N, CA, C and O atoms as a DFTB+ gen file, in Angstrom:
528 C
 N C O
     1  1      13.353      13.953      -8.521
     2  2      11.941      13.651      -8.528
     3  2      11.493      13.297      -7.118
     4  3      11.842      12.238      -6.597
     5  1      10.740      14.163      -6.517
     6  2      10.243      13.937      -5.173
     7  2       8.814      13.429      -5.265
     8  3       7.888      14.198      -5.521
     9  1       8.643      12.148      -5.059
    10  2       7.332      11.522      -5.204
    11  2       6.346      12.068      -4.179
    12  3       5.184      12.313      -4.500
    13  1       6.801      12.255      -2.967
    14  2       5.930      12.741      -1.890
    15  2       5.265      14.064      -2.267
    16  3       4.042      14.187      -2.200
    17  1       6.066      15.047      -2.661
    18  2       5.514      16.357      -3.028
    19  2       4.616      16.266      -4.253
    20  3       3.611      16.971      -4.345
    21  1       4.973      15.400      -5.191
    22  2       4.144      15.239      -6.384
    23  2       2.788      14.623      -6.043
    24  3       1.773      15.000      -6.628
    25  1       2.763      13.677      -5.101
    26  2       1.498      13.074      -4.688
    27  2       0.632      14.113      -3.976
    28  3      -0.568      14.201      -4.237
    29  1       1.228      14.897      -3.083
    30  2       0.473      15.935      -2.377
    31  2      -0.088      16.948      -3.380
    32  3      -1.229      17.389      -3.241
    33  1       0.702      17.315      -4.382
    34  2       0.247      18.248      -5.414
    35  2      -0.880      17.629      -6.249
    36  3      -1.849      18.306      -6.591
    37  1      -0.747      16.348      -6.571
    38  2      -1.777      15.661      -7.362
    39  2      -3.088      15.577      -6.573
    40  3      -4.169      15.717      -7.144
    41  1      -2.991      15.350      -5.276
    42  2      -4.188      15.343      -4.434
    43  2      -4.859      16.714      -4.443
    44  3      -6.086      16.806      -4.451
    45  1      -4.063      17.769      -4.441
    46  2      -4.620      19.125      -4.531
    47  2      -5.355      19.322      -5.854
    48  3      -6.374      20.012      -5.901
    49  1      -4.845      18.722      -6.923
    50  2      -5.509      18.825      -8.216
    51  2      -6.891      18.178      -8.190
    52  3      -7.795      18.602      -8.910
    53  1      -7.050      17.152      -7.359
    54  2      -8.348      16.490      -7.228
    55  2      -9.218      17.140      -6.162
    56  3     -10.318      16.660      -5.888
    57  1      -8.747      18.215      -5.563
    58  2      -9.542      18.938      -4.589
    59  2      -9.391      18.465      -3.161
    60  3     -10.197      18.822      -2.301
    61  1      -8.365      17.663      -2.891
    62  2      -8.149      17.184      -1.532
    63  2      -6.893      17.840      -0.966
    64  3      -5.798      17.668      -1.501
    65  1      -7.060      18.589       0.111
    66  2      -5.924      19.206       0.791
    67  2      -5.462      18.262       1.893
    68  3      -6.252      17.872       2.753
    69  1      -4.195      17.899       1.867
    70  2      -3.651      16.989       2.868
    71  2      -3.231      17.803       4.088
    72  3      -2.294      18.598       4.005
    73  1      -3.908      17.617       5.217
    74  2      -3.531      18.354       6.426
    75  2      -2.132      17.949       6.890
    76  3      -1.699      16.821       6.659
    77  1      -1.443      18.857       7.532
    78  2      -0.072      18.595       7.991
    79  2      -0.016      17.423       8.964
    80  3       0.983      16.706       9.012
    81  1      -1.069      17.226       9.730
    82  2      -1.067      16.142      10.713
    83  2      -1.155      14.766      10.062
    84  3      -0.783      13.768      10.679
    85  1      -1.636      14.700       8.840
    86  2      -1.843      13.429       8.148
    87  2      -0.695      13.110       7.209
    88  3      -0.441      11.940       6.922
    89  1      -0.017      14.100       6.738
    90  2       0.896      13.979       5.611
    91  2       1.823      12.776       5.637
    92  3       1.722      11.894       4.784
    93  1       2.694      12.736       6.575
    94  2       3.774      11.758       6.489
    95  2       3.303      10.312       6.449
    96  3       3.598       9.593       5.495
    97  1       2.590       9.886       7.448
    98  2       2.266       8.466       7.569
    99  2       1.362       7.961       6.449
   100  3       1.688       6.970       5.796
   101  1       0.251       8.616       6.222
   102  2      -0.721       8.096       5.266
   103  2      -0.273       8.251       3.818
   104  3      -0.483       7.354       3.002
   105  1       0.337       9.374       3.503
   106  2       0.816       9.568       2.127
   107  2       1.966       8.616       1.842
   108  3       2.019       8.021       0.766
   109  1       2.884       8.462       2.781
   110  2       4.016       7.557       2.571
   111  2       3.548       6.102       2.460
   112  3       4.127       5.323       1.703
   113  1       2.520       5.738       3.198
   114  2       1.962       4.392       3.091
   115  2       1.429       4.146       1.677
   116  3       1.672       3.086       1.100
   117  1       0.718       5.103       1.127
   118  2       0.191       4.985      -0.240
   119  2       1.324       4.928      -1.265
   120  3       1.256       4.165      -2.228
   121  1       2.356       5.729      -1.056
   122  2       3.507       5.734      -1.967
   123  2       4.216       4.389      -1.925
   124  3       4.568       3.844      -2.972
   125  1       4.430       3.848      -0.736
   126  2       5.102       2.547      -0.609
   127  2       4.271       1.422      -1.210
   128  3       4.808       0.515      -1.845
   129  1       2.969       1.488      -1.007
   130  2       2.070       0.479      -1.570
   131  2       2.123       0.488      -3.091
   132  3       2.184      -0.566      -3.723
   133  1       2.100       1.676      -3.674
   134  2       2.188       1.792      -5.136
   135  2       3.545       1.296      -5.634
   136  3       3.623       0.638      -6.671
   137  1       4.610       1.611      -4.900
   138  2       5.954       1.185      -5.299
   139  2       6.067      -0.339      -5.298
   140  3       6.677      -0.913      -6.199
   141  1       5.491      -0.991      -4.304
   142  2       5.539      -2.453      -4.249
   143  2       4.834      -3.073      -5.445
   144  3       5.327      -4.038      -6.029
   145  1       3.689      -2.527      -5.809
   146  2       2.943      -3.075      -6.944
   147  2       3.697      -2.844      -8.248
   148  3       3.741      -3.726      -9.106
   149  1       4.284      -1.675      -8.399
   150  2       5.064      -1.396      -9.616
   151  2       6.252      -2.342      -9.703
   152  3       6.499      -2.932     -10.754
   153  1       6.989      -2.491      -8.606
   154  2       8.157      -3.388      -8.611
   155  2       7.757      -4.827      -8.920
   156  3       8.473      -5.533      -9.630
   157  1       6.630      -5.257      -8.398
   158  2       6.161      -6.620      -8.673
   159  2       5.787      -6.793     -10.144
   160  3       5.980      -7.870     -10.709
   161  1       5.261      -5.759     -10.756
   162  2       4.862      -5.833     -12.166
   163  2       6.036      -5.777     -13.124
   164  3       5.967      -6.343     -14.216
   165  1       7.108      -5.110     -12.741
   166  2       8.235      -4.967     -13.670
   167  2       9.431      -5.839     -13.295
   168  3      10.433      -5.854     -14.011
   169  1       9.337      -6.570     -12.173
   170  2      10.410      -7.471     -11.733
   171  2      11.744      -6.755     -11.561
   172  3      12.787      -7.263     -11.972
   173  1      11.704      -5.592     -10.960
   174  2      12.920      -4.814     -10.701
   175  2      12.881      -4.309      -9.266
   176  3      11.824      -4.252      -8.637
   177  1      14.057      -3.943      -8.762
   178  2      14.120      -3.389      -7.405
   179  2      14.022      -1.873      -7.411
   180  3      13.737      -1.260      -6.382
   181  1      14.257      -1.269      -8.565
   182  2      14.158       0.186      -8.685
   183  2      12.920       0.545      -9.507
   184  3      12.335      -0.303     -10.181
   185  1      12.543       1.803      -9.435
   186  2      11.435       2.290     -10.265
   187  2      12.029       3.284     -11.260
   188  3      12.520       4.341     -10.864
   189  1      11.985       2.952     -12.536
   190  2      12.581       3.820     -13.551
   191  2      11.898       5.190     -13.620
   192  3      10.714       5.305     -13.301
   193  1      12.626       6.217     -14.030
   194  2      12.037       7.560     -14.149
   195  2      10.821       7.608     -15.071
   196  3       9.952       8.461     -14.890
   197  1      10.741       6.721     -16.045
   198  2       9.609       6.696     -16.960
   199  2       8.301       6.287     -16.299
   200  3       7.231       6.500     -16.870
   201  1       8.366       5.709     -15.116
   202  2       7.156       5.301     -14.400
   203  2       6.811       6.255     -13.261
   204  3       5.956       5.945     -12.432
   205  1       7.464       7.404     -13.215
   206  2       7.239       8.357     -12.129
   207  2       5.782       8.821     -12.077
   208  3       5.170       8.813     -11.008
   209  1       5.223       9.223     -13.216
   210  2       3.832       9.693     -13.249
   211  2       2.869       8.573     -12.845
   212  3       1.897       8.810     -12.127
   213  1       3.146       7.368     -13.307
   214  2       2.306       6.224     -12.937
   215  2       2.365       5.987     -11.436
   216  3       1.346       5.720     -10.801
   217  1       3.568       6.087     -10.872
   218  2       3.761       5.907      -9.433
   219  2       2.962       6.960      -8.648
   220  3       2.294       6.635      -7.666
   221  1       3.037       8.200      -9.084
   222  2       2.312       9.288      -8.415
   223  2       0.806       9.061      -8.516
   224  3       0.093       9.208      -7.524
   225  1       0.315       8.705      -9.705
   226  2      -1.123       8.477      -9.878
   227  2      -1.615       7.297      -9.042
   228  3      -2.685       7.369      -8.439
   229  1      -0.841       6.215      -9.004
   230  2      -1.246       5.058      -8.217
   231  2      -1.285       5.400      -6.726
   232  3      -2.230       5.026      -6.031
   233  1      -0.278       6.101      -6.234
   234  2      -0.243       6.493      -4.823
   235  2      -1.416       7.415      -4.497
   236  3      -2.029       7.296      -3.436
   237  1      -1.722       8.329      -5.407
   238  2      -2.870       9.224      -5.220
   239  2      -4.164       8.428      -5.154
   240  3      -5.009       8.682      -4.296
   241  1      -4.321       7.468      -6.056
   242  2      -5.512       6.632      -6.064
   243  2      -5.650       5.814      -4.794
   244  3      -6.746       5.698      -4.245
   245  1      -4.545       5.243      -4.321
   246  2      -4.589       4.463      -3.076
   247  2      -4.961       5.350      -1.895
   248  3      -5.758       4.956      -1.044
   249  1      -4.385       6.540      -1.845
   250  2      -4.671       7.458      -0.738
   251  2      -6.153       7.831      -0.725
   252  3      -6.804       7.758       0.318
   253  1      -6.684       8.229      -1.876
   254  2      -8.099       8.613      -1.950
   255  2      -9.028       7.427      -1.686
   256  3     -10.080       7.596      -1.069
   257  1      -8.657       6.240      -2.144
   258  2      -9.461       5.045      -1.881
   259  2      -9.530       4.753      -0.390
   260  3     -10.598       4.450       0.143
   261  1      -8.389       4.845       0.277
   262  2      -8.358       4.603       1.720
   263  2      -9.189       5.637       2.471
   264  3      -9.918       5.299       3.404
   265  1      -9.074       6.900       2.061
   266  2      -9.846       7.957       2.713
   267  2     -11.347       7.756       2.479
   268  3     -12.151       7.964       3.389
   269  1     -11.718       7.359       1.278
   270  2     -13.139       7.124       0.982
   271  2     -13.658       5.958       1.807
   272  3     -14.750       6.034       2.369
   273  1     -12.885       4.878       1.883
   274  2     -13.308       3.708       2.648
   275  2     -13.466       4.027       4.135
   276  3     -14.327       3.466       4.812
   277  1     -12.627       4.932       4.631
   278  2     -12.686       5.309       6.045
   279  2     -13.704       6.418       6.306
   280  3     -13.948       6.774       7.459
   281  1     -14.293       6.960       5.253
   282  2     -15.257       8.043       5.405
   283  2     -14.613       9.360       5.795
   284  3     -15.225      10.169       6.492
   285  1     -13.382       9.582       5.350
   286  2     -12.630      10.770       5.740
   287  2     -12.326      11.708       4.579
   288  3     -11.383      12.496       4.658
   289  1     -13.091      11.640       3.521
   290  2     -12.820      12.518       2.381
   291  2     -13.189      13.969       2.652
   292  3     -12.590      14.876       2.075
   293  1     -14.136      14.193       3.492
   294  2     -14.522      15.565       3.801
   295  2     -15.655      16.054       2.930
   296  3     -16.191      15.318       2.102
   297  1     -16.011      17.307       3.130
   298  2     -17.146      17.899       2.432
   299  2     -16.837      18.269       0.988
   300  3     -17.753      18.557       0.217
   301  1     -15.568      18.266       0.609
   302  2     -15.204      18.613      -0.772
   303  2     -15.760      17.597      -1.761
   304  3     -16.005      17.921      -2.923
   305  1     -15.959      16.367      -1.295
   306  2     -16.447      15.296      -2.156
   307  2     -17.883      14.978      -1.762
   308  3     -18.136      14.372      -0.721
   309  1     -18.816      15.394      -2.607
   310  2     -20.235      15.187      -2.335
   311  2     -20.758      14.122      -3.294
   312  3     -20.781      14.325      -4.508
   313  1     -21.178      12.987      -2.741
   314  2     -21.629      11.870      -3.558
   315  2     -23.141      11.712      -3.582
   316  3     -23.647      10.650      -3.945
   317  1     -23.860      12.748      -3.204
   318  2     -25.312      12.638      -3.245
   319  2     -25.782      12.617      -4.696
   320  3     -25.269      13.340      -5.551
   321  1     -26.753      11.783      -4.939
   322  2     -27.274      11.649      -6.301
   323  2     -28.149      12.849      -6.645
   324  3     -28.820      13.391      -5.767
   325  1     -28.153      13.272      -7.912
   326  2     -29.015      14.377      -8.309
   327  2     -30.487      13.944      -8.311
   328  3     -30.812      12.774      -8.512
   329  1     -31.332      14.894      -8.090
   330  2     -32.774      14.611      -8.077
   331  2     -33.248      14.457      -9.512
   332  3     -32.945      15.283     -10.374
   333  1     -33.990      13.395      -9.755
   334  2     -34.513      13.121     -11.092
   335  2     -35.944      13.640     -11.222
   336  3     -36.323      14.166     -12.268
   337  1     -36.740      13.491     -10.156
   338  2     -38.145      13.843     -10.237
   339  2     -38.624      14.314      -8.863
   340  3     -38.298      13.708      -7.842
   341  1     -39.397      15.395      -8.848
   342  2     -39.977      15.915      -7.613
   343  2     -41.479      16.076      -7.829
   344  3     -41.920      16.635      -8.834
   345  1     -42.246      15.585      -6.881
   346  2     -43.695      15.754      -6.914
   347  2     -44.098      16.483      -5.646
   348  3     -43.714      16.070      -4.552
   349  1     -44.860      17.553      -5.770
   350  2     -45.225      18.337      -4.583
   351  2     -46.409      17.766      -3.822
   352  3     -46.373      17.721      -2.592
   353  1     -47.445      17.334      -4.501
   354  2     -48.607      16.764      -3.823
   355  2     -48.252      15.409      -3.229
   356  3     -47.812      14.517      -3.953
   357  1     -48.432      15.242      -1.944
   358  2     -48.038      14.040      -1.197
   359  2     -46.537      13.776      -1.306
   360  3     -46.114      12.621      -1.265
   361  1     -45.773      14.767      -1.437
   362  2     -44.300      14.822      -1.458
   363  2     -43.639      13.522      -1.915
   364  3     -43.677      12.518      -1.204
   365  1     -43.054      13.543      -3.062
   366  2     -42.330      12.408      -3.616
   367  2     -41.054      12.921      -4.262
   368  3     -41.100      13.828      -5.092
   369  1     -39.929      12.356      -3.894
   370  2     -38.643      12.737      -4.478
   371  2     -37.974      11.479      -5.009
   372  3     -37.862      10.485      -4.292
   373  1     -37.531      11.516      -6.257
   374  2     -36.869      10.371      -6.872
   375  2     -35.479      10.800      -7.314
   376  3     -35.316      11.808      -8.002
   377  1     -34.483      10.029      -6.913
   378  2     -33.101      10.362      -7.244
   379  2     -32.643       9.594      -8.479
   380  3     -33.040       8.449      -8.698
   381  1     -31.809      10.236      -9.272
   382  2     -31.251       9.585     -10.454
   383  2     -30.251       8.531     -10.005
   384  3     -29.558       8.694      -9.001
   385  1     -30.193       7.462     -10.758
   386  2     -29.279       6.383     -10.404
   387  2     -28.908       5.557     -11.606
   388  3     -29.280       5.881     -12.734
   389  1     -28.179       4.496     -11.368
   390  2     -27.705       3.647     -12.451
   391  2     -28.845       2.941     -13.182
   392  3     -28.697       2.572     -14.347
   393  1     -29.977       2.751     -12.509
   394  2     -31.091       2.044     -13.136
   395  2     -31.684       2.814     -14.310
   396  3     -32.271       2.211     -15.210
   397  1     -31.540       4.137     -14.314
   398  2     -32.080       4.923     -15.421
   399  2     -30.996       5.380     -16.393
   400  3     -31.220       6.284     -17.198
   401  1     -29.841       4.763     -16.319
   402  2     -28.792       5.043     -17.285
   403  2     -27.843       6.169     -16.923
   404  3     -26.866       6.397     -17.637
   405  1     -28.100       6.875     -15.843
   406  2     -27.180       7.948     -15.468
   407  2     -26.236       7.445     -14.387
   408  3     -26.599       6.597     -13.572
   409  1     -25.035       7.973     -14.392
   410  2     -24.073       7.554     -13.372
   411  2     -24.051       8.586     -12.244
   412  3     -24.171       9.789     -12.475
   413  1     -23.900       8.098     -11.055
   414  2     -23.876       8.973      -9.890
   415  2     -22.476       9.551      -9.721
   416  3     -21.522       9.017     -10.286
   417  1     -22.335      10.621      -8.965
   418  2     -21.002      11.162      -8.709
   419  2     -20.075      10.130      -8.065
   420  3     -18.879      10.100      -8.357
   421  1     -20.619       9.293      -7.198
   422  2     -19.789       8.281      -6.547
   423  2     -19.297       7.234      -7.547
   424  3     -18.159       6.774      -7.453
   425  1     -20.138       6.858      -8.492
   426  2     -19.739       5.908      -9.528
   427  2     -18.622       6.479     -10.388
   428  3     -17.662       5.782     -10.717
   429  1     -18.753       7.749     -10.748
   430  2     -17.702       8.396     -11.546
   431  2     -16.403       8.509     -10.753
   432  3     -15.322       8.321     -11.310
   433  1     -16.498       8.814      -9.458
   434  2     -15.316       8.905      -8.608
   435  2     -14.642       7.536      -8.472
   436  3     -13.415       7.438      -8.516
   437  1     -15.442       6.485      -8.308
   438  2     -14.888       5.136      -8.228
   439  2     -14.191       4.741      -9.524
   440  3     -13.150       4.084      -9.491
   441  1     -14.751       5.134     -10.661
   442  2     -14.120       4.851     -11.954
   443  2     -12.793       5.589     -12.073
   444  3     -11.820       5.045     -12.595
   445  1     -12.754       6.822     -11.593
   446  2     -11.501       7.584     -11.597
   447  2     -10.453       6.900     -10.725
   448  3      -9.305       6.739     -11.138
   449  1     -10.847       6.501      -9.523
   450  2      -9.911       5.813      -8.633
   451  2      -9.414       4.518      -9.258
   452  3      -8.233       4.186      -9.152
   453  1     -10.304       3.791      -9.904
   454  2      -9.913       2.546     -10.554
   455  2      -8.890       2.794     -11.659
   456  3      -7.947       2.019     -11.821
   457  1      -9.073       3.861     -12.411
   458  2      -8.105       4.155     -13.480
   459  2      -6.760       4.613     -12.919
   460  3      -5.720       4.377     -13.535
   461  1      -6.772       5.262     -11.762
   462  2      -5.513       5.678     -11.137
   463  2      -4.765       4.490     -10.546
   464  3      -3.550       4.370     -10.703
   465  1      -5.494       3.620      -9.871
   466  2      -4.877       2.504      -9.159
   467  2      -4.475       1.378     -10.107
   468  3      -3.509       0.665      -9.837
   469  1      -5.186       1.211     -11.194
   470  2      -4.922       0.124     -12.145
   471  2      -4.554       0.686     -13.511
   472  3      -5.400       0.737     -14.403
   473  1      -3.313       1.108     -13.689
   474  2      -2.924       1.631     -15.004
   475  2      -2.926       0.507     -16.040
   476  3      -2.861      -0.667     -15.678
   477  1      -3.001       0.855     -17.313
   478  2      -2.980      -0.183     -18.356
   479  2      -1.697      -1.022     -18.263
   480  3      -0.631      -0.504     -17.929
   481  1      -1.812      -2.301     -18.557
   482  2      -0.664      -3.216     -18.432
   483  2       0.491      -2.845     -19.364
   484  3       1.648      -3.138     -19.063
   485  1       0.183      -2.203     -20.490
   486  2       1.258      -1.845     -21.413
   487  2       2.205      -0.804     -20.821
   488  3       3.342      -0.675     -21.275
   489  1       1.751      -0.068     -19.819
   490  2       2.620       0.918     -19.172
   491  2       3.807       0.219     -18.528
   492  3       4.932       0.716     -18.579
   493  1       3.551      -0.938     -17.920
   494  2       4.625      -1.679     -17.253
   495  2       5.467      -2.495     -18.228
   496  3       6.630      -2.782     -17.947
   497  1       4.901      -2.867     -19.359
   498  2       5.586      -3.753     -20.303
   499  2       6.923      -3.199     -20.766
   500  3       7.877      -3.957     -20.944
   501  1       7.005      -1.930     -20.957
   502  2       8.238      -1.302     -21.456
   503  2       9.393      -1.462     -20.476
   504  3      10.552      -1.500     -20.886
   505  1       9.088      -1.555     -19.192
   506  2      10.123      -1.581     -18.166
   507  2      10.299      -2.955     -17.525
   508  3      11.112      -3.107     -16.613
   509  1       9.562      -3.942     -17.978
   510  2       9.572      -5.251     -17.355
   511  2      10.870      -6.006     -17.664
   512  3      11.380      -5.988     -18.784
   513  1      11.372      -6.660     -16.632
   514  2      12.505      -7.565     -16.805
   515  2      11.999      -8.984     -16.619
   516  3      11.164      -9.258     -15.758
   517  1      12.518      -9.872     -17.437
   518  2      12.101     -11.274     -17.352
   519  2      12.876     -11.980     -16.246
   520  3      14.040     -11.669     -15.992
   521  1      12.230     -12.920     -15.601
   522  2      12.881     -13.724     -14.579
   523  2      13.166     -15.085     -15.187
   524  3      12.279     -15.713     -15.766
   525  1      14.410     -15.542     -15.053
   526  2      14.789     -16.840     -15.612
   527  2      14.804     -17.888     -14.547
   528  3      15.101     -19.049     -14.828
């Protein structure tokens, strides 16, 4: 199980191509960060094979979160809100937003990242070791 290649592949599934110049340092940082959180949650020094998918998803979420925070996601991710109303006379444009009950693309993307970075607690419960 090669976590690095799986994370790069998972990023491709979300539409993000990892350039060769970025690959090693930033992806490995996200993988290590996810591994530390998993180990802290299960009180083990190893990561069991059953948590491989969780590890990949968490690393992917951390990588995309860092890129979004740095403004480096690129043009593939467009977070502009859809237009709700257009008036031609005296030009008026109103964008849809959370106030009218619709979610913006950025809100949906943030929810996706949150679900990747914070898996349900029961996922870790199966592999948790108690500390005496």
